[in-house]
PDB file of C-alpha atoms in Angstrom:
ATOM      1  CA  MET A   1      30.729 -12.420  14.780  1.00 83.00           C
ATOM      2  CA  SER A   2      28.489 -11.413  17.950  1.00 93.00           C
ATOM      3  CA  GLN A   3      29.856 -11.357  21.375  1.00 97.00           C
ATOM      4  CA  ILE A   4      27.586 -13.632  23.451  1.00 98.00           C
ATOM      5  CA  ARG A   5      25.952 -13.879  27.418  1.00 98.00           C
ATOM      6  CA  LEU A   6      23.416 -16.076  28.296  1.00 98.00           C
ATOM      7  CA  ALA A   7      21.851 -17.708  32.134  1.00 98.00           C
ATOM      8  CA  VAL A   8      19.353 -19.448  32.539  1.00 98.00           C
ATOM      9  CA  ASN A   9      19.041 -19.026  36.419  1.00 97.00           C
ATOM     10  CA  GLU A  10      17.147 -17.906  39.736  1.00 97.00           C
ATOM     11  CA  HIS A  11      19.269 -15.401  39.978  1.00 96.00           C
ATOM     12  CA  TRP A  12      18.328 -11.413  39.955  1.00 95.00           C
ATOM     13  CA  ILE A  13      19.658  -9.993  36.469  1.00 95.00           C
ATOM     14  CA  ASP A  14      21.375  -6.935  36.640  1.00 95.00           C
ATOM     15  CA  VAL A  15      20.053  -4.881  34.434  1.00 95.00           C
ATOM     16  CA  ALA A  16      22.502  -2.098  34.755  1.00 96.00           C
ATOM     17  CA  GLU A  17      25.559  -4.308  34.552  1.00 97.00           C
ATOM     18  CA  HIS A  18      24.075  -5.989  31.222  1.00 96.00           C
ATOM     19  CA  LEU A  19      23.163  -2.857  29.595  1.00 97.00           C
ATOM     20  CA  SER A  20      27.733  -1.748  30.947  1.00 97.00           C
ATOM     21  CA  TRP A  21      28.413  -5.113  29.350  1.00 98.00           C
ATOM     22  CA  LEU A  22      26.608  -4.420  26.210  1.00 98.00           C
ATOM     23  CA  SER A  23      27.326  -0.861  25.323  1.00 97.00           C
ATOM     24  CA  ALA A  24      30.915  -1.496  26.316  1.00 97.00           C
ATOM     25  CA  ASP A  25      31.559  -2.059  22.408  1.00 95.00           C
ATOM     26  CA  HIS A  26      32.468   1.196  20.719  1.00 95.00           C
ATOM     27  CA  ASN A  27      31.309  -0.221  17.587  1.00 97.00           C
ATOM     28  CA  ALA A  28      28.262   0.425  18.614  1.00 97.00           C
ATOM     29  CA  GLY A  29      25.993   2.566  17.585  1.00 98.00           C
ATOM     30  CA  ALA A  30      22.845   1.372  19.351  1.00 98.00           C
ATOM     31  CA  VAL A  31      21.697  -0.076  22.526  1.00 98.00           C
ATOM     32  CA  VAL A  32      18.125  -2.135  22.133  1.00 98.00           C
ATOM     33  CA  ASN A  33      17.291  -3.798  25.618  1.00 98.00           C
ATOM     34  CA  PHE A  34      13.896  -5.593  26.611  1.00 98.00           C
ATOM     35  CA  ILE A  35      13.239  -6.536  30.077  1.00 98.00           C
ATOM     36  CA  GLY A  36      10.226  -8.500  30.667  1.00 97.00           C
ATOM     37  CA  GLN A  37       8.885  -8.005  34.386  1.00 97.00           C
ATOM     38  CA  VAL A  38       6.560  -9.588  36.990  1.00 96.00           C
ATOM     39  CA  ARG A  39       3.090  -8.111  36.662  1.00 94.00           C
ATOM     40  CA  GLN A  40       0.890  -8.222  39.787  1.00 94.00           C
ATOM     41  CA  GLN A  41      -1.919  -7.646  37.728  1.00 91.00           C
ATOM     42  CA  ASN A  42      -3.215 -10.073  35.639  1.00 88.00           C
ATOM     43  CA  LEU A  43      -6.550 -11.254  33.939  1.00 87.00           C
ATOM     44  CA  ASN A  44      -8.264  -8.914  36.118  1.00 88.00           C
ATOM     45  CA  GLU A  45      -6.921 -10.926  39.371  1.00 90.00           C
ATOM     46  CA  GLU A  46      -4.259 -10.091  41.632  1.00 95.00           C
ATOM     47  CA  VAL A  47      -0.990 -11.772  41.190  1.00 95.00           C
ATOM     48  CA  THR A  48       1.181 -12.277  44.577  1.00 96.00           C
ATOM     49  CA  GLY A  49       3.437 -14.596  42.981  1.00 97.00           C
ATOM     50  CA  LEU A  50       4.919 -16.895  39.545  1.00 97.00           C
ATOM     51  CA  VAL A  51       5.984 -19.370  39.076  1.00 98.00           C
ATOM     52  CA  LEU A  52       8.475 -20.701  36.965  1.00 98.00           C
ATOM     53  CA  GLU A  53       9.282 -24.153  35.110  1.00 98.00           C
ATOM     54  CA  HIS A  54      11.903 -25.069  32.412  1.00 98.00           C
ATOM     55  CA  TYR A  55      12.933 -27.725  30.574  1.00 98.00           C
ATOM     56  CA  PRO A  56      15.829 -28.066  31.872  1.00 97.00           C
ATOM     57  CA  ALA A  57      17.503 -30.008  29.263  1.00 97.00           C
ATOM     58  CA  MET A  58      16.277 -27.792  26.384  1.00 98.00           C
ATOM     59  CA  THR A  59      16.212 -24.156  27.252  1.00 98.00           C
ATOM     60  CA  GLU A  60      19.745 -23.234  26.926  1.00 96.00           C
ATOM     61  CA  LYS A  61      19.642 -24.882  23.351  1.00 97.00           C
ATOM     62  CA  SER A  62      16.721 -23.665  22.158  1.00 98.00           C
ATOM     63  CA  LEU A  63      17.866 -20.060  23.734  1.00 98.00           C
ATOM     64  CA  THR A  64      21.323 -20.539  21.631  1.00 98.00           C
ATOM     65  CA  GLY A  65      19.793 -21.256  18.433  1.00 98.00           C
ATOM     66  CA  LEU A  66      17.493 -18.163  18.720  1.00 98.00           C
ATOM     67  CA  ILE A  67      20.818 -15.986  19.347  1.00 98.00           C
ATOM     68  CA  GLU A  68      22.297 -18.050  16.348  1.00 98.00           C
ATOM     69  CA  GLN A  69      19.876 -17.481  14.067  1.00 98.00           C
ATOM     70  CA  ALA A  70      19.486 -13.084  15.254  1.00 98.00           C
ATOM     71  CA  ALA A  71      23.507 -13.089  14.306  1.00 98.00           C
ATOM     72  CA  ALA A  72      23.179 -14.609  11.273  1.00 98.00           C
ATOM     73  CA  ARG A  73      20.277 -12.474  10.167  1.00 98.00           C
ATOM     74  CA  TRP A  74      21.851  -8.712  11.605  1.00 98.00           C
ATOM     75  CA  PRO A  75      24.983  -7.630  12.032  1.00 98.00           C
ATOM     76  CA  LEU A  76      24.274  -7.405  15.866  1.00 98.00           C
ATOM     77  CA  LEU A  77      28.220  -6.877  18.471  1.00 98.00           C
ATOM     78  CA  ARG A  78      27.113  -8.121  21.552  1.00 98.00           C
ATOM     79  CA  ILE A  79      23.980 -10.255  22.554  1.00 98.00           C
ATOM     80  CA  SER A  80      22.549 -10.842  26.147  1.00 98.00           C
ATOM     81  CA  VAL A  81      19.987 -13.344  26.922  1.00 98.00           C
ATOM     82  CA  PHE A  82      18.953 -13.864  30.867  1.00 98.00           C
ATOM     83  CA  HIS A  83      15.704 -15.410  31.888  1.00 98.00           C
ATOM     84  CA  ARG A  84      14.594 -16.618  35.092  1.00 98.00           C
ATOM     85  CA  VAL A  85      13.802 -19.725  36.643  1.00 98.00           C
ATOM     86  CA  GLY A  86      11.593 -20.662  40.331  1.00 98.00           C
ATOM     87  CA  ALA A  87       9.860 -18.526  42.640  1.00 98.00           C
ATOM     88  CA  LEU A  88       9.546 -14.560  41.542  1.00 98.00           C
ATOM     89  CA  VAL A  89       7.262 -11.617  43.021  1.00 97.00           C
ATOM     90  CA  PRO A  90       4.866  -8.319  41.278  1.00 97.00           C
ATOM     91  CA  GLY A  91       7.806  -6.258  39.701  1.00 96.00           C
ATOM     92  CA  ASP A  92      10.295  -8.959  39.560  1.00 97.00           C
ATOM     93  CA  PRO A  93      12.295  -9.078  36.466  1.00 97.00           C
ATOM     94  CA  ILE A  94      12.229 -12.223  34.494  1.00 98.00           C
ATOM     95  CA  VAL A  95      13.988 -11.649  31.264  1.00 98.00           C
ATOM     96  CA  PHE A  96      16.073  -9.541  30.224  1.00 98.00           C
ATOM     97  CA  VAL A  97      17.145  -9.478  26.157  1.00 98.00           C
ATOM     98  CA  GLY A  98      19.577  -6.666  24.550  1.00 98.00           C
ATOM     99  CA  VAL A  99      21.781  -6.372  21.129  1.00 98.00           C
ATOM    100  CA  SER A 100      24.113  -3.823  20.442  1.00 98.00           C
ATOM    101  CA  SER A 101      24.629  -2.769  16.823  1.00 98.00           C
ATOM    102  CA  ALA A 102      25.995  -0.368  14.208  1.00 98.00           C
ATOM    103  CA  HIS A 103      22.623   1.256  13.894  1.00 98.00           C
ATOM    104  CA  ARG A 104      19.443   1.067  15.066  1.00 98.00           C
ATOM    105  CA  ASP A 105      17.161  -0.583  12.806  1.00 98.00           C
ATOM    106  CA  ALA A 106      19.293  -4.092  13.570  1.00 98.00           C
ATOM    107  CA  ALA A 107      19.431  -3.465  17.524  1.00 98.00           C
ATOM    108  CA  PHE A 108      15.778  -2.994  17.397  1.00 98.00           C
ATOM    109  CA  GLU A 109      15.256  -5.601  15.019  1.00 98.00           C
ATOM    110  CA  GLY A 110      17.077  -8.241  16.429  1.00 98.00           C
ATOM    111  CA  ALA A 111      16.697  -7.565  19.645  1.00 98.00           C
ATOM    112  CA  ARG A 112      12.069  -8.162  18.726  1.00 98.00           C
ATOM    113  CA  PHE A 113      13.121 -10.717  17.181  1.00 98.00           C
ATOM    114  CA  LEU A 114      14.921 -12.978  20.256  1.00 98.00           C
ATOM    115  CA  MET A 115      11.878 -11.787  22.039  1.00 98.00           C
ATOM    116  CA  ASP A 116       9.016 -12.943  19.475  1.00 98.00           C
ATOM    117  CA  LYS A 117      10.499 -16.304  19.173  1.00 98.00           C
ATOM    118  CA  LEU A 118      11.851 -16.619  23.539  1.00 98.00           C
ATOM    119  CA  LYS A 119       7.608 -15.964  23.727  1.00 97.00           C
ATOM    120  CA  THR A 120       6.685 -18.901  21.181  1.00 96.00           C
ATOM    121  CA  GLN A 121       9.575 -22.045  21.365  1.00 97.00           C
ATOM    122  CA  ALA A 122      11.445 -21.208  24.226  1.00 98.00           C
ATOM    123  CA  PRO A 123      10.400 -24.092  26.648  1.00 98.00           C
ATOM    124  CA  PHE A 124       9.413 -22.065  29.325  1.00 98.00           C
ATOM    125  CA  TRP A 125       5.607 -22.259  31.695  1.00 98.00           C
ATOM    126  CA  LYS A 126       4.728 -19.217  34.270  1.00 98.00           C
ATOM    127  CA  LYS A 127       2.112 -20.914  37.483  1.00 97.00           C
ATOM    128  CA  GLU A 128       0.500 -17.684  38.508  1.00 96.00           C
ATOM    129  CA  THR A 129      -0.590 -17.318  42.252  1.00 95.00           C
ATOM    130  CA  THR A 130      -3.754 -15.145  43.445  1.00 94.00           C
ATOM    131  CA  LYS A 131      -5.913 -15.412  46.119  1.00 91.00           C
ATOM    132  CA  ASP A 132      -8.478 -17.976  44.158  1.00 91.00           C
ATOM    133  CA  GLY A 133      -5.457 -19.760  43.798  1.00 94.00           C
ATOM    134  CA  ASP A 134      -2.702 -21.330  41.621  1.00 96.00           C
ATOM    135  CA  ARG A 135      -3.527 -21.168  37.618  1.00 96.00           C
ATOM    136  CA  TRP A 136      -0.484 -22.097  34.270  1.00 97.00           C
ATOM    137  CA  LEU A 137      -0.817 -19.527  32.121  1.00 96.00           C
ATOM    138  CA  ASP A 138      -1.874 -20.033  28.531  1.00 94.00           C
ATOM    139  CA  ALA A 139      -0.158 -19.023  25.245  1.00 94.00           C
ATOM    140  CA  ARG A 140      -1.508 -16.348  23.770  1.00 93.00           C
ATOM    141  CA  ALA A 141      -2.325 -16.383  20.003  1.00 93.00           C
ATOM    142  CA  CYS A 142      -1.179 -13.096  19.588  1.00 96.00           C
ATOM    143  CA  ASP A 143       2.484 -14.267  20.174  1.00 95.00           C
ATOM    144  CA  THR A 144       2.318 -16.652  17.982  1.00 94.00           C
ATOM    145  CA  ASP A 145       1.412 -14.416  15.083  1.00 94.00           C
ATOM    146  CA  ALA A 146       4.515 -12.186  16.475  1.00 96.00           C
ATOM    147  CA  ALA A 147       6.569 -14.863  15.658  1.00 96.00           C
ATOM    148  CA  ALA A 148       5.675 -16.114  13.134  1.00 95.00           C
ATOM    149  CA  SER A 149       5.968 -12.785  11.393  1.00 96.00           C
ATOM    150  CA  TRP A 150       9.487 -13.485  10.596  1.00 97.00           C
ATOM    151  CA  ASP A 151       9.805 -16.579   9.003  1.00 95.00           C
TER     152      ASP A 151
ATOM    153  CA  MET B   1       9.216 -51.815  22.923  1.00 86.00           C
ATOM    154  CA  THR B   2       8.453 -48.816  26.518  1.00 94.00           C
ATOM    155  CA  LEU B   3       9.492 -45.428  25.770  1.00 97.00           C
ATOM    156  CA  SER B   4       9.605 -42.612  28.275  1.00 97.00           C
ATOM    157  CA  ILE B   5       8.193 -39.526  28.055  1.00 98.00           C
ATOM    158  CA  LEU B   6       9.309 -36.457  30.095  1.00 98.00           C
ATOM    159  CA  VAL B   7       6.177 -34.467  30.256  1.00 98.00           C
ATOM    160  CA  PHE B   8       5.407 -30.661  32.258  1.00 98.00           C
ATOM    161  CA  ALA B   9       4.339 -27.936  33.179  1.00 98.00           C
ATOM    162  CA  SER B  10      -0.014 -28.582  34.149  1.00 97.00           C
ATOM    163  CA  LEU B  11       0.125 -31.591  31.910  1.00 98.00           C
ATOM    164  CA  ARG B  12       3.337 -32.743  34.565  1.00 98.00           C
ATOM    165  CA  GLU B  13       0.644 -31.978  37.239  1.00 97.00           C
ATOM    166  CA  GLN B  14      -2.326 -33.244  35.497  1.00 97.00           C
ATOM    167  CA  LEU B  15      -0.419 -36.437  35.115  1.00 98.00           C
ATOM    168  CA  GLY B  16       0.700 -36.902  38.419  1.00 98.00           C
ATOM    169  CA  ARG B  17       4.363 -37.128  37.439  1.00 98.00           C
ATOM    170  CA  GLY B  18       7.076 -36.107  35.572  1.00 98.00           C
ATOM    171  CA  GLN B  19       8.202 -39.224  33.061  1.00 98.00           C
ATOM    172  CA  ILE B  20       4.860 -41.426  31.397  1.00 98.00           C
ATOM    173  CA  SER B  21       5.904 -44.614  29.635  1.00 97.00           C
ATOM    174  CA  LEU B  22       4.061 -46.010  26.470  1.00 97.00           C
ATOM    175  CA  ALA B  23       4.318 -49.250  24.699  1.00 97.00           C
ATOM    176  CA  ILE B  24       5.346 -48.461  21.410  1.00 97.00           C
ATOM    177  CA  ASP B  25       7.052 -49.573  18.065  1.00 97.00           C
ATOM    178  CA  LEU B  26      10.423 -47.494  17.483  1.00 97.00           C
ATOM    179  CA  PRO B  27      10.526 -45.666  15.026  1.00 97.00           C
ATOM    180  CA  CYS B  28       7.654 -44.218  14.467  1.00 98.00           C
ATOM    181  CA  ASP B  29       6.585 -40.389  13.705  1.00 98.00           C
ATOM    182  CA  VAL B  30       5.327 -37.959  16.138  1.00 98.00           C
ATOM    183  CA  ALA B  31       2.307 -38.542  14.658  1.00 98.00           C
ATOM    184  CA  THR B  32       1.215 -41.835  16.116  1.00 98.00           C
ATOM    185  CA  LEU B  33       3.514 -41.581  19.368  1.00 98.00           C
ATOM    186  CA  LYS B  34       0.278 -39.168  20.279  1.00 98.00           C
ATOM    187  CA  GLN B  35      -2.264 -41.847  19.267  1.00 97.00           C
ATOM    188  CA  GLY B  36      -0.440 -43.972  21.409  1.00 97.00           C
ATOM    189  CA  LEU B  37      -0.738 -41.779  23.874  1.00 98.00           C
ATOM    190  CA  ALA B  38      -4.245 -40.060  23.582  1.00 97.00           C
ATOM    191  CA  LYS B  39      -5.325 -43.713  23.581  1.00 97.00           C
ATOM    192  CA  GLN B  40      -3.035 -44.512  27.129  1.00 97.00           C
ATOM    193  CA  TYR B  41      -3.383 -40.710  28.450  1.00 98.00           C
ATOM    194  CA  PRO B  42      -7.099 -38.719  29.082  1.00 97.00           C
ATOM    195  CA  VAL B  43      -5.610 -36.071  29.676  1.00 97.00           C
ATOM    196  CA  ILE B  44      -2.893 -36.055  26.704  1.00 98.00           C
ATOM    197  CA  ALA B  45      -5.645 -36.637  24.367  1.00 98.00           C
ATOM    198  CA  THR B  46      -7.669 -33.353  25.929  1.00 98.00           C
ATOM    199  CA  ALA B  47      -4.447 -31.515  24.768  1.00 97.00           C
ATOM    200  CA  GLU B  48      -4.032 -32.561  21.950  1.00 97.00           C
ATOM    201  CA  ARG B  49      -7.580 -32.235  20.698  1.00 97.00           C
ATOM    202  CA  ASN B  50      -7.592 -28.576  22.096  1.00 95.00           C
ATOM    203  CA  GLY B  51      -4.660 -27.353  19.850  1.00 94.00           C
ATOM    204  CA  ALA B  52      -1.921 -27.449  23.444  1.00 96.00           C
ATOM    205  CA  LEU B  53       0.138 -30.530  23.353  1.00 97.00           C
ATOM    206  CA  LEU B  54       3.668 -29.139  21.323  1.00 98.00           C
ATOM    207  CA  VAL B  55       6.444 -32.316  21.355  1.00 98.00           C
ATOM    208  CA  ALA B  56      10.629 -32.530  21.344  1.00 98.00           C
ATOM    209  CA  VAL B  57      12.383 -34.848  19.759  1.00 98.00           C
ATOM    210  CA  ASN B  58      16.063 -34.429  22.155  1.00 98.00           C
ATOM    211  CA  GLN B  59      15.229 -30.650  22.836  1.00 98.00           C
ATOM    212  CA  GLN B  60      13.964 -29.636  19.657  1.00 97.00           C
ATOM    213  CA  MET B  61      10.481 -28.946  18.157  1.00 97.00           C
ATOM    214  CA  ALA B  62       9.519 -31.575  16.995  1.00 98.00           C
ATOM    215  CA  GLY B  63       6.522 -31.279  14.126  1.00 97.00           C
ATOM    216  CA  ASP B  64       4.162 -34.476  12.986  1.00 97.00           C
ATOM    217  CA  GLU B  65       6.397 -35.822  10.519  1.00 98.00           C
ATOM    218  CA  ALA B  66       9.223 -35.892  12.348  1.00 98.00           C
ATOM    219  CA  MET B  67      10.808 -39.306  13.142  1.00 98.00           C
ATOM    220  CA  VAL B  68      11.534 -40.913  17.029  1.00 98.00           C
ATOM    221  CA  ALA B  69      13.892 -43.259  17.342  1.00 97.00           C
ATOM    222  CA  VAL B  70      15.510 -45.916  19.923  1.00 96.00           C
ATOM    223  CA  GLY B  71      17.900 -43.677  22.680  1.00 96.00           C
ATOM    224  CA  ASP B  72      15.903 -40.699  21.454  1.00 98.00           C
ATOM    225  CA  GLU B  73      14.817 -38.647  24.629  1.00 98.00           C
ATOM    226  CA  VAL B  74      10.762 -37.695  23.626  1.00 98.00           C
ATOM    227  CA  ALA B  75       9.108 -34.426  25.998  1.00 98.00           C
ATOM    228  CA  LEU B  76       5.379 -33.595  25.518  1.00 98.00           C
ATOM    229  CA  PHE B  77       4.679 -30.387  27.323  1.00 98.00           C
ATOM    230  CA  PRO B  78       2.039 -27.255  26.223  1.00 98.00           C
ATOM    231  CA  PRO B  79       1.797 -24.392  24.693  1.00 97.00           C
ATOM    232  CA  VAL B  80       4.916 -21.946  26.410  1.00 98.00           C
ATOM    233  CA  THR B  81       5.142 -19.156  27.738  1.00 97.00           C
ATOM    234  CA  GLY B  82       8.303 -18.411  28.934  1.00 97.00           C
ATOM    235  CA  GLY B  83       9.430 -13.584  28.212  1.00 95.00           C
TER     236      GLY B  83
END
């Protein structure tokens, strides 16, 4: 039975604290985490800000479903998923996904599965601010392919 | 009857509001719902034509065959871009 932490909100992501929680299980021989950050350069333009919109009633439900799938598929001890919404600036963390497991294969795969699925299933949308105005980002085909590779 | 539908992100901005409505007989499947919406809202017709329209029923992603019944929460949005 995995221990789970999940939050979607406007708060800063305290990476050190999340890593320490993931590592605290003494059966965790492996801890893997991913941090997604706001890029300063995207599609050849300077990005000055990013707003993340979401569908509040669906977001946590969708992420909980993905966490349950990961927990059923790999022997994960702890799973941590934090995603920010609202206004962010370049360099800000957007998402933290981390898992711990007895061995590294499960940890690497579990973390990658969660990120790949989050990218195509969880209802978040990014809108970037550039000097030429605001623009909604388009989904990328490579993300769809990555998510489908787990099915 | 009139069904209220939540819309998000670029669709919300293009439609100018976060909720739209459609007169439709329920239950119906998502494909029928999308056809009805595309007739009434050109922006939705364009999104559908570009393969850029997702539907959720009761906060779950729903394919064309999924059913929509009275009282369900229906939402429309473009492909997601979180993470």
